[in-house]
Coordinates of C-alpha atoms in Angstrom, one line a residue:
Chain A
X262 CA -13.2 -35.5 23.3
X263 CA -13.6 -35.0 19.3
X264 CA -17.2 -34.2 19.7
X265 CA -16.7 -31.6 22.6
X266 CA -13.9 -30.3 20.9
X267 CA -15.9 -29.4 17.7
X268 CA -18.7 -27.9 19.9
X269 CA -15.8 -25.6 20.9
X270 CA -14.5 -25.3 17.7
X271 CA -18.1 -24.4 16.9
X272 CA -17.5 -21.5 18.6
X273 CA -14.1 -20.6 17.5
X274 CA -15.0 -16.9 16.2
X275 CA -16.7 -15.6 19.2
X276 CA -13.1 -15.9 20.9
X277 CA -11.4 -13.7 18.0
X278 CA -11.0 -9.8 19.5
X279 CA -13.1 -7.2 17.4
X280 CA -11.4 -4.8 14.5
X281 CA -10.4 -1.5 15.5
X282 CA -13.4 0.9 14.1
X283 CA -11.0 2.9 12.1
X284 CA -9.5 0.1 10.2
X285 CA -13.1 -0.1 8.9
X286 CA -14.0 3.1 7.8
X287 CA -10.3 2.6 6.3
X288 CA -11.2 -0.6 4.3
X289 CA -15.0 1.1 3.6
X290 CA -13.0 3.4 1.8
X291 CA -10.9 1.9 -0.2
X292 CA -13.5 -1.0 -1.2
X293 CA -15.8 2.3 -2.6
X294 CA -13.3 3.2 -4.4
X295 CA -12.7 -0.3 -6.0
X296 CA -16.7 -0.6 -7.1
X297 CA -16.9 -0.8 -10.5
X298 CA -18.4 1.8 -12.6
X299 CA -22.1 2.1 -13.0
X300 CA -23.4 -0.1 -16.4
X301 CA -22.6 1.6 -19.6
X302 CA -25.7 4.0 -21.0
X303 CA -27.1 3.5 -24.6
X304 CA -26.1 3.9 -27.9
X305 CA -28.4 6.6 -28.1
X306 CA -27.1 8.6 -25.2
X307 CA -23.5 7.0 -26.2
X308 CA -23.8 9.1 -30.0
X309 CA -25.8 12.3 -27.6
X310 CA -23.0 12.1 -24.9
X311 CA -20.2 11.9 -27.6
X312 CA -21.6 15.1 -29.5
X313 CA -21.7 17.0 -26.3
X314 CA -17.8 15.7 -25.4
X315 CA -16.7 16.7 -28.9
X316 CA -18.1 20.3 -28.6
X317 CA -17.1 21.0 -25.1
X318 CA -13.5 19.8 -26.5
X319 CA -13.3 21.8 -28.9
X320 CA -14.2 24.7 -26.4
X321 CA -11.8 23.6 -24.3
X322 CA -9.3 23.7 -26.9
X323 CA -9.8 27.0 -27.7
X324 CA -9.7 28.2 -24.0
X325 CA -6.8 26.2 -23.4
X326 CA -5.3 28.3 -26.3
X327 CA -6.0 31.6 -24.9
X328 CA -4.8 30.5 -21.5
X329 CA -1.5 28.8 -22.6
X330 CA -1.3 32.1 -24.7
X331 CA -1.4 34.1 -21.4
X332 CA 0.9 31.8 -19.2
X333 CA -2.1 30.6 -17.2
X334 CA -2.6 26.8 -18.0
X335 CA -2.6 24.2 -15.6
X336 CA -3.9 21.5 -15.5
X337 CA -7.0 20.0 -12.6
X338 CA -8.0 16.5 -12.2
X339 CA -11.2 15.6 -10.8
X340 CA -11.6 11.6 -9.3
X341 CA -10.5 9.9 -12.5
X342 CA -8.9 6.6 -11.6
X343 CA -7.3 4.4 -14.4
X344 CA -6.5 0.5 -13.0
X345 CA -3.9 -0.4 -15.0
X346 CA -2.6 -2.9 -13.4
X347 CA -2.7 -5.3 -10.0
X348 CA -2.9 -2.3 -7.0
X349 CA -0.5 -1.8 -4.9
X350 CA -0.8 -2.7 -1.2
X351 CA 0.1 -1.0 2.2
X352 CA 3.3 -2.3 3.4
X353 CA 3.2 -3.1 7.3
X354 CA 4.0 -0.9 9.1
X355 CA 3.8 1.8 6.6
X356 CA 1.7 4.8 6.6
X357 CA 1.5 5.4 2.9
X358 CA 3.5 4.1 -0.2
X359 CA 3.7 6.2 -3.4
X360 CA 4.9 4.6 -6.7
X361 CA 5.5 6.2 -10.1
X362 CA 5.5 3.1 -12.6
X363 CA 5.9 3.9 -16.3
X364 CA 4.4 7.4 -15.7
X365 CA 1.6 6.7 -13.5
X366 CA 1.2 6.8 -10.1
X367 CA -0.1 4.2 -7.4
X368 CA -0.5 5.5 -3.7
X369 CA -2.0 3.4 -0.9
X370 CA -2.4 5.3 2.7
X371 CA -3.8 3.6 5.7
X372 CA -6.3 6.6 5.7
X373 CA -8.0 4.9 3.0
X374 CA -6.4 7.1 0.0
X375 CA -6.1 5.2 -2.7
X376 CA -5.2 6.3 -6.8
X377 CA -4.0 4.3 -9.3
X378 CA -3.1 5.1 -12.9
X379 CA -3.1 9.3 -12.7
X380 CA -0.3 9.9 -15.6
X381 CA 2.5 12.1 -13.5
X382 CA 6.4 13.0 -13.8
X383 CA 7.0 12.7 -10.0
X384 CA 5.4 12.4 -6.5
X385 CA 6.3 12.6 -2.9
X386 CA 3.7 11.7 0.2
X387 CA 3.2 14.6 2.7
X388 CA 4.5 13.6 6.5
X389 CA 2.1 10.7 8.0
X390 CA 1.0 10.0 3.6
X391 CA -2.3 12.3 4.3
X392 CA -1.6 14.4 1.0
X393 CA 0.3 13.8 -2.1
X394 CA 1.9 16.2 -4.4
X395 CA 2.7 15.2 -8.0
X396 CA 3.7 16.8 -11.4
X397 CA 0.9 16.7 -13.4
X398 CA 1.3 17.9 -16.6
X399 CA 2.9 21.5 -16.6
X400 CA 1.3 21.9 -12.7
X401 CA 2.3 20.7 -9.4
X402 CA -1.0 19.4 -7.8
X403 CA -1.8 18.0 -4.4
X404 CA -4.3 15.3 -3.7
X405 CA -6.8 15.0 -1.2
X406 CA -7.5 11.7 0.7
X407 CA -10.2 11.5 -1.1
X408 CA -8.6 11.3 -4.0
X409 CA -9.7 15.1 -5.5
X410 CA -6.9 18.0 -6.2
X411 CA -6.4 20.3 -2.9
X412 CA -4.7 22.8 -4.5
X413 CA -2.8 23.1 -7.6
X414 CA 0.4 25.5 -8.4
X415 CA 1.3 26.3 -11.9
X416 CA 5.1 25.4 -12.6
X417 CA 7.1 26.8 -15.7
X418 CA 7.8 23.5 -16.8
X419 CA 7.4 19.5 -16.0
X420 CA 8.1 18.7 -12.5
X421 CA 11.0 16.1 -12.4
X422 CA 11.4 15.8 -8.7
X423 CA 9.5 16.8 -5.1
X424 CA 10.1 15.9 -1.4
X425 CA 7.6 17.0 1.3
X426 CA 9.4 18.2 4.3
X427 CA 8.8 16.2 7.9
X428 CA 7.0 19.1 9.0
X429 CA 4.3 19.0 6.5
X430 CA 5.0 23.0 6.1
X431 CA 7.0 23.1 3.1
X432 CA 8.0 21.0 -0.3
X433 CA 11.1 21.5 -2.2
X434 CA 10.4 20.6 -6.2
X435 CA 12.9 20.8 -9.1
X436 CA 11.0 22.0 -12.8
X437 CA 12.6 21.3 -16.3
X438 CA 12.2 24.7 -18.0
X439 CA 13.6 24.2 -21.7
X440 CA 16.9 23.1 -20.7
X441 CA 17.4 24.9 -17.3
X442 CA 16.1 22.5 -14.0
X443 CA 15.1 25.5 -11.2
X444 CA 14.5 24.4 -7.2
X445 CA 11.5 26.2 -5.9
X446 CA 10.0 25.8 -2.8
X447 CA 6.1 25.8 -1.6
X448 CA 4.3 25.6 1.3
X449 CA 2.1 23.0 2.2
X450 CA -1.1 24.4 1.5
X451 CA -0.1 25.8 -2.2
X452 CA 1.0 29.3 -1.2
X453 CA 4.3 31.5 -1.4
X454 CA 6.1 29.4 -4.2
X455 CA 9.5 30.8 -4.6
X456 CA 12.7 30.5 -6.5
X457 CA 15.1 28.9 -4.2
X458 CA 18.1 28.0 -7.4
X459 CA 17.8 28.8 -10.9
X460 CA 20.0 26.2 -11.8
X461 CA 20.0 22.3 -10.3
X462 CA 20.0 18.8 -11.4
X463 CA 17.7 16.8 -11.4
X464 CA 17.4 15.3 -8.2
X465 CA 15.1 14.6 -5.5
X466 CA 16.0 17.4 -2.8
X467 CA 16.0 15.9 0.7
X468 CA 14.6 17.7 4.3
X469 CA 16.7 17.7 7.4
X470 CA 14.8 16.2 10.2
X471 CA 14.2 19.2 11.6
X472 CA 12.6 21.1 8.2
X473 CA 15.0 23.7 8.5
X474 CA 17.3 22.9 5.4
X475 CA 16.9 20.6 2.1
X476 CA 19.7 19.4 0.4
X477 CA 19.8 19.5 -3.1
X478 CA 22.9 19.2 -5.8
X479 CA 23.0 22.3 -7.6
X480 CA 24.2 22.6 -11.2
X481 CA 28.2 22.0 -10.9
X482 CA 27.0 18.2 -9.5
X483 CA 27.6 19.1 -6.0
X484 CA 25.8 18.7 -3.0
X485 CA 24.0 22.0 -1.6
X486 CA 22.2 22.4 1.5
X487 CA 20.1 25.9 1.7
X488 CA 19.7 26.7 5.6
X489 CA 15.9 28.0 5.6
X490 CA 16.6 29.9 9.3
X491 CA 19.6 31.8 8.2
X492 CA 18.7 32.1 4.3
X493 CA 22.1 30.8 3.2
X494 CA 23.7 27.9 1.5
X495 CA 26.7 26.4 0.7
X496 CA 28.4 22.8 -0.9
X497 CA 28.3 20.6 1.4
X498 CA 32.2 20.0 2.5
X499 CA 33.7 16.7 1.3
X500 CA 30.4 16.1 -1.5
X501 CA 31.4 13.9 -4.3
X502 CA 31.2 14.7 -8.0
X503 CA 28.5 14.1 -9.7
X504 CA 26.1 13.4 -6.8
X505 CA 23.1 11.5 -8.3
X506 CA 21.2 10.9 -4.6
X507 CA 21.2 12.7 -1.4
X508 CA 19.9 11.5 1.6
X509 CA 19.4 13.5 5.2
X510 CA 19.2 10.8 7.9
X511 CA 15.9 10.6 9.6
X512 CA 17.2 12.4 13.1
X513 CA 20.0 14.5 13.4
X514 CA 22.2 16.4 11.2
X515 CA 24.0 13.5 8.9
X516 CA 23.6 13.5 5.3
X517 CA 24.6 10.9 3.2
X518 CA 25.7 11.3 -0.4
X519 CA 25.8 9.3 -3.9
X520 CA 28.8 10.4 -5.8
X521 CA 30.4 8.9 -9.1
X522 CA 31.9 6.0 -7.1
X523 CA 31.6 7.3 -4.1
X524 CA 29.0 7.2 -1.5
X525 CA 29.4 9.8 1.6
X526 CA 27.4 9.7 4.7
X527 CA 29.0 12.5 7.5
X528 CA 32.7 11.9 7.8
X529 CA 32.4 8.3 6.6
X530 CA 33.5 7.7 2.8
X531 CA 33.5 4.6 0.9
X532 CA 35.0 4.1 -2.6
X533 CA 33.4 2.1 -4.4
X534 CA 32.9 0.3 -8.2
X535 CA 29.8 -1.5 -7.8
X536 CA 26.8 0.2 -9.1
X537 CA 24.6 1.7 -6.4
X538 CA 20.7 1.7 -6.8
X539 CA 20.5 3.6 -3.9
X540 CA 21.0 5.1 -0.4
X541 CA 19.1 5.7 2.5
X542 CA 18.6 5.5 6.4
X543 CA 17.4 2.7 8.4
X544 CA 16.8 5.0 12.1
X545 CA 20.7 5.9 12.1
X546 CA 22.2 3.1 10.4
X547 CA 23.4 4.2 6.8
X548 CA 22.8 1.7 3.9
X549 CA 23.6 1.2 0.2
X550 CA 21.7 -0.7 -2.2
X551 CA 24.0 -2.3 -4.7
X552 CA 22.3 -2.7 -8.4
X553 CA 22.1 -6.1 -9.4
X554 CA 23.1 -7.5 -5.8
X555 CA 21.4 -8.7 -3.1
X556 CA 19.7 -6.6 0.0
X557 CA 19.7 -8.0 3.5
X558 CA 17.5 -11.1 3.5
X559 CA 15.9 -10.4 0.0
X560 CA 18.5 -12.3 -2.9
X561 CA 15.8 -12.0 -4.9
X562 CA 16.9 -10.2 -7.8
X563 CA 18.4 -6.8 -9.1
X564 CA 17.4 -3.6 -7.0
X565 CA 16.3 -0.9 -9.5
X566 CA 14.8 2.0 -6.4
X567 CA 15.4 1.9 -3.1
X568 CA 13.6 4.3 -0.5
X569 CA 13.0 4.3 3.4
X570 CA 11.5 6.0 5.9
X571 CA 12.4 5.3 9.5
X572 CA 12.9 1.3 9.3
X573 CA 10.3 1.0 6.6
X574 CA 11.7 0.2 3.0
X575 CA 10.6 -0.5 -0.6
X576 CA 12.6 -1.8 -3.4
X577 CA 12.0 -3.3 -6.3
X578 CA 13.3 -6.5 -6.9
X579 CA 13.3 -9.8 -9.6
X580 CA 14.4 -8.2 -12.5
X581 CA 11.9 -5.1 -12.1
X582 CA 8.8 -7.4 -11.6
X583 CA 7.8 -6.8 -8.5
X584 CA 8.2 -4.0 -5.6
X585 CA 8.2 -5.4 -2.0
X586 CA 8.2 -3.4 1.0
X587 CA 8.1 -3.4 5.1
X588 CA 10.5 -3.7 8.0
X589 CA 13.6 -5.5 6.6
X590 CA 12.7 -8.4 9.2
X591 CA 9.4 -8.1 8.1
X592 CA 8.5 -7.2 4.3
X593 CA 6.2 -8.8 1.2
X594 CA 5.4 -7.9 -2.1
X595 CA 3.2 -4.8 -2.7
X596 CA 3.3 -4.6 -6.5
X597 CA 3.1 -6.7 -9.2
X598 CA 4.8 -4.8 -12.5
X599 CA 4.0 -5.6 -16.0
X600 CA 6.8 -6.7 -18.3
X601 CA 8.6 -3.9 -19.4
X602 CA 7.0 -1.2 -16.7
X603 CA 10.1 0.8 -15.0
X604 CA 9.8 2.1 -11.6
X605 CA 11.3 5.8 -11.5
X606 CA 10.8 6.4 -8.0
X607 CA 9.3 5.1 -4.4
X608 CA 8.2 7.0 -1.4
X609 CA 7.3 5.3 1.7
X610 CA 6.6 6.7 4.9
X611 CA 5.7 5.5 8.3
Chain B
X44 CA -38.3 -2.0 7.6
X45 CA -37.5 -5.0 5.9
X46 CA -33.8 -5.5 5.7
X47 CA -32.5 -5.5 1.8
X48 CA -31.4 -9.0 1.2
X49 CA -27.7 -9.3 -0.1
X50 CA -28.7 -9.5 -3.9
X51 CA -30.8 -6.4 -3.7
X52 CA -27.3 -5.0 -2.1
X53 CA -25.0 -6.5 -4.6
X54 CA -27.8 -5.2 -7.8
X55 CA -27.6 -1.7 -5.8
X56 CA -23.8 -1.6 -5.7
X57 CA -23.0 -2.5 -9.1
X58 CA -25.4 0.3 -10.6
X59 CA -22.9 2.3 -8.6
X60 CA -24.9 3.0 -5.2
X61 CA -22.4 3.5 -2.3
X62 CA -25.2 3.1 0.2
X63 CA -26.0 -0.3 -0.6
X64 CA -22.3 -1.0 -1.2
X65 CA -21.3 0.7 2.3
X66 CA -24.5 -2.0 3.4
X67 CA -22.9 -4.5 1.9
X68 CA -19.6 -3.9 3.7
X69 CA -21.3 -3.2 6.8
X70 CA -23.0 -6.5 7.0
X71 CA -19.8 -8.6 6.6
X72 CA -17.1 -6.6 7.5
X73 CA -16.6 -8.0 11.0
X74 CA -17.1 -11.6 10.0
X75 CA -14.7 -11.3 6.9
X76 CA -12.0 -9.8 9.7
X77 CA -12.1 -12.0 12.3
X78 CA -12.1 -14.7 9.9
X79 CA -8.9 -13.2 8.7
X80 CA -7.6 -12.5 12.0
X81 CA -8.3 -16.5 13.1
X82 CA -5.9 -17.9 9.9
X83 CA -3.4 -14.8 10.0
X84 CA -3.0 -14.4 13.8
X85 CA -2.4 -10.8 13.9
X86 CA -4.2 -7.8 13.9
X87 CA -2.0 -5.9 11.4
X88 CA -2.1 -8.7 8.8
X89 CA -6.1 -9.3 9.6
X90 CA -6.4 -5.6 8.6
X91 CA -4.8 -5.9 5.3
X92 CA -5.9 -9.4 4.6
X93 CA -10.0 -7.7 4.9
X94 CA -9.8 -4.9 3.6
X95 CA -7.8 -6.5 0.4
X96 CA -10.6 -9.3 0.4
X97 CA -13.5 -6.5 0.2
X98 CA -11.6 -4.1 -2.0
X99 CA -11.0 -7.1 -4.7
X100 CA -14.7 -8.3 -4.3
X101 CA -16.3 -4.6 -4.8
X102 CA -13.8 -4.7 -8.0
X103 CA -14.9 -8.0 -8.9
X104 CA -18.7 -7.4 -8.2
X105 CA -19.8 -7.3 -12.2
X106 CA -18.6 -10.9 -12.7
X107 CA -20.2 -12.1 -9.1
X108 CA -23.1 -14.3 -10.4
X109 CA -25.9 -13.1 -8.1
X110 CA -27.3 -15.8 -7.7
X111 CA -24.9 -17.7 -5.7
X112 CA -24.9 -16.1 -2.1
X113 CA -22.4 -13.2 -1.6
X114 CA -20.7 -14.3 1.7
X115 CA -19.1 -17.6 0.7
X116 CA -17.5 -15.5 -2.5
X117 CA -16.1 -13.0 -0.6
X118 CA -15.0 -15.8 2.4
X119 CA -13.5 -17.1 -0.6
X120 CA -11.8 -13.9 -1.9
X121 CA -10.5 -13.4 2.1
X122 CA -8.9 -17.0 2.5
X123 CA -7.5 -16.6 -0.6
X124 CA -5.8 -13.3 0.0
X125 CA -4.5 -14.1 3.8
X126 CA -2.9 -18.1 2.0
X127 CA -1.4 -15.6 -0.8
X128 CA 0.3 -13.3 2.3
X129 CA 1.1 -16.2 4.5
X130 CA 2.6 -17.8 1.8
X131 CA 4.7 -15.0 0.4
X132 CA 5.8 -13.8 4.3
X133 CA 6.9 -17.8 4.4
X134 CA 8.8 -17.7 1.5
X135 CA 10.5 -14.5 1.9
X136 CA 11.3 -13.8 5.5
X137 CA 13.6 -16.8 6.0
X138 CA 16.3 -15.7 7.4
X139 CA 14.5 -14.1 10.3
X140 CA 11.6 -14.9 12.5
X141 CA 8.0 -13.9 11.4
X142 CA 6.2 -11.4 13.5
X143 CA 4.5 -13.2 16.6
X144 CA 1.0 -13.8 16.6
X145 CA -0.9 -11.3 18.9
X146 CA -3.4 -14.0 19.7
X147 CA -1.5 -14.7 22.9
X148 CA -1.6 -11.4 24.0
X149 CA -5.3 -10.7 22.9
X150 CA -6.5 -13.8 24.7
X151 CA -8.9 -12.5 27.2
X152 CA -8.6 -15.5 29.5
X153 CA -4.1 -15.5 29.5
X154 CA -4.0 -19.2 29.5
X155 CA -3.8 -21.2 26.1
X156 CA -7.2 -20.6 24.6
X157 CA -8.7 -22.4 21.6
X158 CA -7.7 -19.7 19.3
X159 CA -4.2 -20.0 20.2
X160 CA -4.4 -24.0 19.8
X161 CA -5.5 -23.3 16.2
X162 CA -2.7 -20.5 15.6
X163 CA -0.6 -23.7 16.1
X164 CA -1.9 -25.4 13.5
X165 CA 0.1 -25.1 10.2
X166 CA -1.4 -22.7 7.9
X167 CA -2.9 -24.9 5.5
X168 CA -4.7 -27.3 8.0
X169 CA -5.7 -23.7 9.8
X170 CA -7.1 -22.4 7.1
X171 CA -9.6 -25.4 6.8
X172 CA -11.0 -25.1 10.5
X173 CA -11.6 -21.4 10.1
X174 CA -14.0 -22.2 7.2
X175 CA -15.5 -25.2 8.2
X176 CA -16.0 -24.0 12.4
X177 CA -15.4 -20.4 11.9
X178 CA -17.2 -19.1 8.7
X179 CA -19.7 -22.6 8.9
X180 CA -18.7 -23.5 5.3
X181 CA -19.3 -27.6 4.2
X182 CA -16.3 -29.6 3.2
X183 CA -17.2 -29.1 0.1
X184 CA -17.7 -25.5 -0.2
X185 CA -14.0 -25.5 1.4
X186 CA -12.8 -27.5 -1.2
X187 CA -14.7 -25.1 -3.9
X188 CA -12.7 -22.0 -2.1
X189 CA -9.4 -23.2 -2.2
X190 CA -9.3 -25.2 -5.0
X191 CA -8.9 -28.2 -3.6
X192 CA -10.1 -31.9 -4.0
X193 CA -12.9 -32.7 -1.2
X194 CA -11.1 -35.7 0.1
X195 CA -7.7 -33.3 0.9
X196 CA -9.8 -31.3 2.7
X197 CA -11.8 -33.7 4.7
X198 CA -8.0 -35.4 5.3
X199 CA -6.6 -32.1 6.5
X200 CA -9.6 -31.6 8.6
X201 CA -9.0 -35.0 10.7
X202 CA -5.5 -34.2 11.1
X203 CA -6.1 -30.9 12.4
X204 CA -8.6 -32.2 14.7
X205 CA -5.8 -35.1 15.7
X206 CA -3.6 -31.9 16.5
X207 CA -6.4 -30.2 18.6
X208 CA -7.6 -33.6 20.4
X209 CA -3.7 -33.8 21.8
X210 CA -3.7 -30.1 22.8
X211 CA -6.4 -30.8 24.8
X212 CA -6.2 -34.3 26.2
X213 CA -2.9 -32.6 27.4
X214 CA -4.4 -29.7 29.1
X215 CA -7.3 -31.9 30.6
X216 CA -4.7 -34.2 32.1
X217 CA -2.7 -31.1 33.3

């Protein structure tokens, strides 16, 4: 029997189904994108190269001068990638992750996009993770699969917060201008940016399902919702004080609410003294995130960011070390964090 | 046309040319997933488990010494990375059930095939038939993978055989 048996063991491959094409190209990608760079030229062309760098510096200072001078400076980024530390991985499940860690921004996609390092304020994955839009500097910019700039809009100040609505069409962002935080809205493709509220907090705005109206908690602390059909908008009855987090449910109308001990979701209320990380929508199931507590089957450490997307999750967990993600049946790490590195925000989408 | 040998691939991809690299890939792409796919047992976790394992050897490729052969390395990097998953979905997902494996439902005969049989197998006595039947590696060159003495593998090797022989002395008496 033993010797038959390792004939057909022999074999064993030949019985294993083939990869889906796509997942290849997928992989193809991302493993170009990991190749080292090309072996470093010579001291000769170092001391040429550096000459040349230095001048075209010091041009670019003084056009960046003249611009800033005239209110036209943003910034563009070409396919620089920084590794800074262990990348992060595609959850299951998940179309794309997006992680700002210590200023700099990871994003996996199953379409093969793949960044690590680019120094940003804030980022949000487009519907499906095919784009991502970050601050970058004084700019809002979004990112190609590839890993190059699509477009990028000129903001008034740093962008502290943006959320990509489910349709893809539009994306809500909040910019610090000296001490003022403004909501503007953009579409999609980088066109018809427009001042939606000259005065917010700073909070990440959050699409209905339906892309027809973004919450967002204007400057008295309350929750707003601006109705995109109708042009109108209006406190969202029943919103807590001091909202720090607001979260539309991924179908319907719901939207749930983080308050100063108080989390809202609809007509449900809970009072509360433990210190939320977090809120957010598993399909229509409402959950909280308690700092320093335990999630579902995790008891792995304190939660420092929390996000979702349909039944998908990430959260970071031992102590701010690592970020794991998936279905909450279902999850494993995708992050390794360096001591000290703070995660200031997680988008996942399926 | 002569086909470039894997060194004149690996020399090509570290001086930055995608070509070669894409070669590179193209050559062992469907050997490093299936090999993943045979330890992991799904199709979602092969997926990540191979493209991780390429993406870390492309990354890696400047300290790859050429003149050791390229797909026992990245076999290497590939078990590694689907023991590192298996291991972490093991110790986190405890309090409910792990996905189940698709090899059931992807086995094109629908009775228990050999595949399946090894699926069974606990992941570190798995692991050790996929190299040694699967990728053809020596005992030795297992042992050199996964860190482990020669004798532990050649132990864990007769026990998974042990395992198989009873799966199959059932079925044959069935």
């Amino acid at each position: 029997v033993s010797s038959e048996l390792e004939r057909h063991l022999d074999g064993l491959l030949l019985e294993v189904p083939e990869p889906e094409p796509e997942v290849g190209e997928a992989a193809l990608s991302r493993a170009l994108a990991a190749l080292p760079l090309p072996a470093r030229p010579s001291r000769r062309r170092l001391r040429l190269a550096a000459v040349l760098v230095a001048c075209a510096l010091g041009l670019l200072a003084l056009a960046a001068g003249s611009l800033a001078a005239a209110g036209a400076l943003h910034v563009s980024i070409g396919g620089a990638r920084t590794y800074v530390y262990k990348p992060l991985s595609l959850p299951h499940g998940a179309a794309g992750i997006a992680a700002v860690v210590g200023g700099r921004l990871s994003v996996v996609t199953r379409g093969g996009f793949r960044l690590q390092g680019l120094p940003v304020s804030a980022a949000t994955l487009s519907p499906h993770a095919v784009y991502v839009a970050a601050g970058v500097g004084h700019s809002l910019v979004a990112m190609r699969p590839d890993g190059h700039q699509a477009w990028s809009q000129p903001a008034a100040g740093r962008v502290v917060a943006i959320a990509w609505a489910p349709d893809g069409i539009r994306i809500a962002y909040v910019v610090r201008d000296g001490r003022r935080l403004a909501l503007h809205l953009i579409w999609g493709t980088g066109t018809h940016d427009r001042l939606l509220e000259r005065s917010v907090r700073a909070v990440t705005p959050s699409w209905r399902a339906d892309s027809l109206a973004v919450a967002y908690v204007g400057a008295g602390g309350k929750a707003v919702v601006y109705d995109i059909f109708h042009g109108t908008r209006a406190v969202v009855p029943g919103s807590p004080p001091d909202v720090s987090q607001v979260a539309f449910a991924p179908s319907g109308t719901r939207l749930g609410m983080l308050g100063r001990g108080l989390v809202v979701a609809g007509p449900t209320h809970l009072r509360t003294r433990l210190p939320i990380a977090g809120i957010g929508w598993f399909g229509r199931t409402f959950v909280t995130v308690t700092r320093g507590g335990s999630f579902g089957p995790l008891h792995t450490g304190s939660v420092s960011a929390f996000a979702t997307s349909g039944r998908t999750f990430a959260t970071v967990v031992d102590r701010g070390r690592r970020v794991v993600a998936g279905l909450p049946h279902h999850f494993a790490p995708v992050l390794s964090l360096p001591r000290g590195a703070r995660v200031t925000s997680i988008d996942v989408r399926q | 046309v002569r086909e470039p040998s894997d060194r004149e691939l690996v020399r090509g991809a570290r001086r930055g040319d995608r070509e070669a690299a894409a070669a590179l890939f193209r050559r062992y792409w469907r050997d490093a997933w299936r090999a993943a796919y045979a330890v992991t047992g799904r199709r979602a976790l092969a997926d990540d488990v191979a493209a991780d394992g390429f993406e870390r050897a492309f990354a890696a490729l400047d300290r790859f010494d050429e003149r050791r052969p390229f797909a026992p390395w990245l076999h290497r990097i590939v078990a590694n990375r689907a023991l590192d998953i298996l291991r972490s979905e093991r110790r986190l997902a405890y309090e409910e059930p792990l996905e189940p494996s698709d090899l059931r439902a992807d086995q094109p005969h629908g009775d228990r095939g050999l595949l399946a049989a090894v699926a069974d197998l606990s992941v570190e006595r798995r692991i050790v038939v996929v190299l040694r039947y699967g990728v053809g590696m020596t005992p030795k060159q297992i042992a050199g993978t996964l860190d482990l003495p020669v004798g532990t593998v050649n132990s864990r090797l007769a026990r998974a055989l042990e395992d198989l022989r009873e799966t199959f002395e059932v079925e044959r008496v069935e």
